[in-house]
mmCIF file of C-alpha atoms in Angstrom:
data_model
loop_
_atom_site.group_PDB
_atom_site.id
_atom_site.type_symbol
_atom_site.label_atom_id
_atom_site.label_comp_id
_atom_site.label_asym_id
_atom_site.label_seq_id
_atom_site.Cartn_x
_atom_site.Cartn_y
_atom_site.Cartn_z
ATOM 1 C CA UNK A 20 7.639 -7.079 9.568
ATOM 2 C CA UNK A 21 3.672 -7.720 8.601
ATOM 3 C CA UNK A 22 3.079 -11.011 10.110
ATOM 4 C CA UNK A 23 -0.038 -10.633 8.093
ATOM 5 C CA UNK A 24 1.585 -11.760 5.168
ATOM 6 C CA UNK A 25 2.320 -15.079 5.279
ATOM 7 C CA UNK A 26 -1.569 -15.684 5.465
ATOM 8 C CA UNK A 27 -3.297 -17.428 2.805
ATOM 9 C CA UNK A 28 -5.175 -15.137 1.187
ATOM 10 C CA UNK A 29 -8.636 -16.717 1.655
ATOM 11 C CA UNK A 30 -8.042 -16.379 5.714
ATOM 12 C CA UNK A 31 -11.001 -14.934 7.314
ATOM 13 C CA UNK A 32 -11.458 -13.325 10.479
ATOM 14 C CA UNK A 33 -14.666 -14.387 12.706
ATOM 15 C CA UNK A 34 -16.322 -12.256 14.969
ATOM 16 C CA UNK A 35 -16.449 -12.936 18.469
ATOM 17 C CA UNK A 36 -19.404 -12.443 20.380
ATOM 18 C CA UNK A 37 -20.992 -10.755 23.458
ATOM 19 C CA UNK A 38 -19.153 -12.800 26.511
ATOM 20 C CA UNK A 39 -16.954 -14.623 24.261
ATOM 21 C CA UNK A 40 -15.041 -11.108 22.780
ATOM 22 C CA UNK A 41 -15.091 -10.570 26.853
ATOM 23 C CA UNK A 42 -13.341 -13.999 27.863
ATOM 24 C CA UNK A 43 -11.012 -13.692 24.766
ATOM 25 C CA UNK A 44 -10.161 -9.490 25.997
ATOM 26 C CA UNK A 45 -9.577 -11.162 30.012
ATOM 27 C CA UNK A 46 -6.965 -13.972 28.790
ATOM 28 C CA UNK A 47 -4.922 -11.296 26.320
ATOM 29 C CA UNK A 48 -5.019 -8.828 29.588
ATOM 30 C CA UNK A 49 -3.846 -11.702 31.408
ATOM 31 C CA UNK A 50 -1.213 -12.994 29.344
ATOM 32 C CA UNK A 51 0.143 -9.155 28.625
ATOM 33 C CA UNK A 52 0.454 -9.008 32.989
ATOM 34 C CA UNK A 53 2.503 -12.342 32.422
ATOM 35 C CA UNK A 54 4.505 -11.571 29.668
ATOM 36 C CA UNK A 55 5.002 -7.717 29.892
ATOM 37 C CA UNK A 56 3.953 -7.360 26.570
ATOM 38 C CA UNK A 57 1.283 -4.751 24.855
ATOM 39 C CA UNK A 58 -1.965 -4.759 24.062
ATOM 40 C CA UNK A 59 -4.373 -2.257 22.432
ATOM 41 C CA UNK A 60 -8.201 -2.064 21.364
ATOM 42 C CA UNK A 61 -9.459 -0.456 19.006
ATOM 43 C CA UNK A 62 -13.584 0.470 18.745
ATOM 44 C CA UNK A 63 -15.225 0.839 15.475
ATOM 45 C CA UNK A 64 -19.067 2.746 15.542
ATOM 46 C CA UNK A 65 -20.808 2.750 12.361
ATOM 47 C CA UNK A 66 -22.447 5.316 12.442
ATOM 48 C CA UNK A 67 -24.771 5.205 9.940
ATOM 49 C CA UNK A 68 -25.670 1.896 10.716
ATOM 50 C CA UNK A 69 -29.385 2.610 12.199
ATOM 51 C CA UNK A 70 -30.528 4.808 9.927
ATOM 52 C CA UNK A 71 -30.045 2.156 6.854
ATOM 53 C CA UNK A 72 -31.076 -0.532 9.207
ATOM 54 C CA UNK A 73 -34.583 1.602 10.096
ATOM 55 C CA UNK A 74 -35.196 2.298 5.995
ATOM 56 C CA UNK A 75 -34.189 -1.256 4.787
ATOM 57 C CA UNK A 76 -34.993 -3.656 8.066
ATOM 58 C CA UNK A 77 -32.882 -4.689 10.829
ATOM 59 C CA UNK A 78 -31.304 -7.607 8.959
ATOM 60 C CA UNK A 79 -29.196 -5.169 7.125
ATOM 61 C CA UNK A 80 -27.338 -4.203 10.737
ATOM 62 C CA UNK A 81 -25.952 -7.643 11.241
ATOM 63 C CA UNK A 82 -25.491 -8.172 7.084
ATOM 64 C CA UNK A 83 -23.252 -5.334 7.307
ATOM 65 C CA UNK A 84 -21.744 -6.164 10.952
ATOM 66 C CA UNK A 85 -21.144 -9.216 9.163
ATOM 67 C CA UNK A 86 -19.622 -8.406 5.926
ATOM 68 C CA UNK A 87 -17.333 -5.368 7.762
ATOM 69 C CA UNK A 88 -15.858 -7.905 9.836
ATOM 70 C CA UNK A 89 -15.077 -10.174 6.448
ATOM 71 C CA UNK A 90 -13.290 -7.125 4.854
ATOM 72 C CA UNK A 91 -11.231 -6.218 7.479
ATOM 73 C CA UNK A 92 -9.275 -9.631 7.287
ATOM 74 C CA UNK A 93 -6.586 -8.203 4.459
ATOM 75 C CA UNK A 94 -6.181 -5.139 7.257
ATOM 76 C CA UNK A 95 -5.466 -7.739 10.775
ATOM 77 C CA UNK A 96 -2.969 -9.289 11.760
ATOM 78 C CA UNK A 97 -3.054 -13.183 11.981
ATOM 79 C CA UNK A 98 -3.621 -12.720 16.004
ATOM 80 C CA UNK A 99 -5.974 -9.870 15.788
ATOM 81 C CA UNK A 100 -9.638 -10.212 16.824
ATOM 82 C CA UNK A 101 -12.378 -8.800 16.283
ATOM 83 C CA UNK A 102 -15.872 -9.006 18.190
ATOM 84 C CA UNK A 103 -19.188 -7.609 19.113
ATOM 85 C CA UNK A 104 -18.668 -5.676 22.885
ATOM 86 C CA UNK A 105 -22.039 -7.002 24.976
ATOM 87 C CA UNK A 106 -22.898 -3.128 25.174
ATOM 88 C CA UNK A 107 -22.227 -2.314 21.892
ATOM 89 C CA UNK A 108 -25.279 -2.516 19.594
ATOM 90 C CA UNK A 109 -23.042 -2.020 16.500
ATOM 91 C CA UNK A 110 -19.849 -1.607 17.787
ATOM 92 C CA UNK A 111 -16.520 -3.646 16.443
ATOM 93 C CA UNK A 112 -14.015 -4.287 19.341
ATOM 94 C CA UNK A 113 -10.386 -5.218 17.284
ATOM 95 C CA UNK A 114 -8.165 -6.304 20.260
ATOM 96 C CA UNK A 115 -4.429 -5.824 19.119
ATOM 97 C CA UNK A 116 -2.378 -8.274 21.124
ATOM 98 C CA UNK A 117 1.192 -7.282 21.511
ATOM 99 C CA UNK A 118 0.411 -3.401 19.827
ATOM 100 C CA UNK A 119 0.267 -0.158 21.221
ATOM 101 C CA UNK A 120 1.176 3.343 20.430
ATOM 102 C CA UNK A 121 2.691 3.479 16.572
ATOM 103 C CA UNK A 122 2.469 -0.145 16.052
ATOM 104 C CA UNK A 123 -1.748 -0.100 17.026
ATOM 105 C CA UNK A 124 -2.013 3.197 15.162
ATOM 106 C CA UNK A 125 -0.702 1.283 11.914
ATOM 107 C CA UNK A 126 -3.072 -1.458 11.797
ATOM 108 C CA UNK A 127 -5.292 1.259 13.014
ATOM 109 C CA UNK A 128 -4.687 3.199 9.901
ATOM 110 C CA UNK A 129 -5.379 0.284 7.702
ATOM 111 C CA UNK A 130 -8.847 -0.508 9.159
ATOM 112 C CA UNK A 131 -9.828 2.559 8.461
ATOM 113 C CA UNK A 132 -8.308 2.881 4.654
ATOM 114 C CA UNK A 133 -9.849 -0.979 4.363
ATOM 115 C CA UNK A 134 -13.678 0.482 5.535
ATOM 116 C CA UNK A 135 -13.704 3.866 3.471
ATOM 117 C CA UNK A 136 -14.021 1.236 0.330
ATOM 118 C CA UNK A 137 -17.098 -0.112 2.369
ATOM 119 C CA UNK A 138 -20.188 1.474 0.962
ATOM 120 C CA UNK A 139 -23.880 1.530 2.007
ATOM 121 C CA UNK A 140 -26.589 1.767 -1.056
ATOM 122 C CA UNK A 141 -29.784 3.448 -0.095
ATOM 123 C CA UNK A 142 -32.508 4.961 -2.503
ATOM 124 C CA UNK A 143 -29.794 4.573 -5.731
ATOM 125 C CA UNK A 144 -27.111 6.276 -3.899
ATOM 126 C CA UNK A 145 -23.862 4.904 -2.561
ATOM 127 C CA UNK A 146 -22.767 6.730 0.623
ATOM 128 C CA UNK A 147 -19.638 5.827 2.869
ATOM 129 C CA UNK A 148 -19.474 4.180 6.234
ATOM 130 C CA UNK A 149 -19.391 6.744 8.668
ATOM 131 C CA UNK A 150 -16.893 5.835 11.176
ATOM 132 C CA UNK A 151 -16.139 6.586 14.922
ATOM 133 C CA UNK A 152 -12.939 5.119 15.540
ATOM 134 C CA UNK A 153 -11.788 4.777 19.210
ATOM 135 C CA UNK A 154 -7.930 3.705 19.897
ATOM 136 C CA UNK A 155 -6.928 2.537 23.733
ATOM 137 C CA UNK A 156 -3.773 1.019 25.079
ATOM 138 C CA UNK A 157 -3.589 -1.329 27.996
ATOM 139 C CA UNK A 158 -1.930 -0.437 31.137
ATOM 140 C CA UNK A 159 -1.571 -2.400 34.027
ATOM 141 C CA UNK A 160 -3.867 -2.606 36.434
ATOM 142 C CA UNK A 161 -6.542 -1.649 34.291
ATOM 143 C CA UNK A 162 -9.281 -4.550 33.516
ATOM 144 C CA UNK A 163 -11.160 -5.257 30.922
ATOM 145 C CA UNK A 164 -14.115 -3.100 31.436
ATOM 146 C CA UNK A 165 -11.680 -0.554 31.753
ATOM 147 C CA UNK A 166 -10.026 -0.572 28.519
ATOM 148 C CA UNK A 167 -13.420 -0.683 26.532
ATOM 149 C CA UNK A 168 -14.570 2.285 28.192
ATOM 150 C CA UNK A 169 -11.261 4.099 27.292
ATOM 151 C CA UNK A 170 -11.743 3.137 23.341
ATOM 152 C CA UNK A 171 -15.296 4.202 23.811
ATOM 153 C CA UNK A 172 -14.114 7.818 25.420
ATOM 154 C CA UNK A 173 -12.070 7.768 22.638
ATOM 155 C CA UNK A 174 -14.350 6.918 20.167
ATOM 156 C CA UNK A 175 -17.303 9.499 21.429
ATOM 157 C CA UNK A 176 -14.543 12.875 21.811
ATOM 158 C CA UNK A 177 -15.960 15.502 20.786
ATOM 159 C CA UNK A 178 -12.167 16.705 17.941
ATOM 160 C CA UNK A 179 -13.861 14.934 15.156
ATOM 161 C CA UNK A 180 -13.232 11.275 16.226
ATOM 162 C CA UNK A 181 -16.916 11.067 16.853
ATOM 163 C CA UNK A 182 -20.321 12.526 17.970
ATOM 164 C CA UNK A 183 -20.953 12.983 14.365
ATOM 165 C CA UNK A 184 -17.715 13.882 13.198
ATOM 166 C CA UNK A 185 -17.304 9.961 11.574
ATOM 167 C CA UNK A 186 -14.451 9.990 9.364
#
């Protein structure tokens, strides 16, 4: 079952920020050590982010922070977050309550199917997001920091997944 689809379809997902995607990542660690239940997160790096940001101005990085965050809302779940990591210039952190392994890979999957309609107009030409895509499951005792550094490893690995490779 898609909880996702009893949503109204104008729903929108906000984006948390800085110390507030931080808080909100500490109470869903917290209540998946209470509850025994999952928990996933799942980094997005847009690659091509600074280079249309340096030719067209730096408002376009938060326009299109912005407007990624609105599109993914017909990919998330009703419980799914999404926010801006403190360290992450422009970085997406979608924290997954109660997913991991083939249930965090789905929503996962349709993230990324969501974003490749995303595209970035530069000079008359339409290009794709290029995306880094980092996938980490929670496991106890790990804290938050922790599992942001493990979707960033993942995100940065060198198998195509990143350091260029964007899919």
């Amino acid at each position: 079952d898609n909880p996702r689809r009893e949503v109204h379809p104008t729903r929108t997902v906000g984006s948390l920020a800085g110390l507030e995607l931080s808080d909100r990542l500490a109470e869903e660690i917290a209540r998946a050590e209470r509850h025994s239940t999952r928990l996933s997160c799942l980094l997005l790096v847009v690659e091509n982010l600074d280079a249309m940001a340096r030719e067209h101005g730096f408002g376009l990085r938060e326009q299109m922070l912005t407007y990624i965050t609105s599109a993914l809302t017909p990919a998330l779940r009703v419980f799914d977050r999404v926010g801006r990591p403190p360290e992450g210039d422009g970085d997406l952190l979608i924290l997954l309550p109660g997913a991991a392994g083939p249930q965090a890979e789905i929503v996962a999957r349709r993230v990324l199917a969501r974003l490749r309609t995303v595209k970035l107009e530069s000079g008359g030409q339409r290009a794709p997001l290029r995306l880094s895509v980092g996938l980490a499951a929670w496991r106890e005792p790990s804290t938050a920091e922790d599992l942001f550094d493990l979707a960033h490893a993942a995100a940065v690995r060198p198998n195509g997944n990143g350091n260029g490779g964007g899919s």
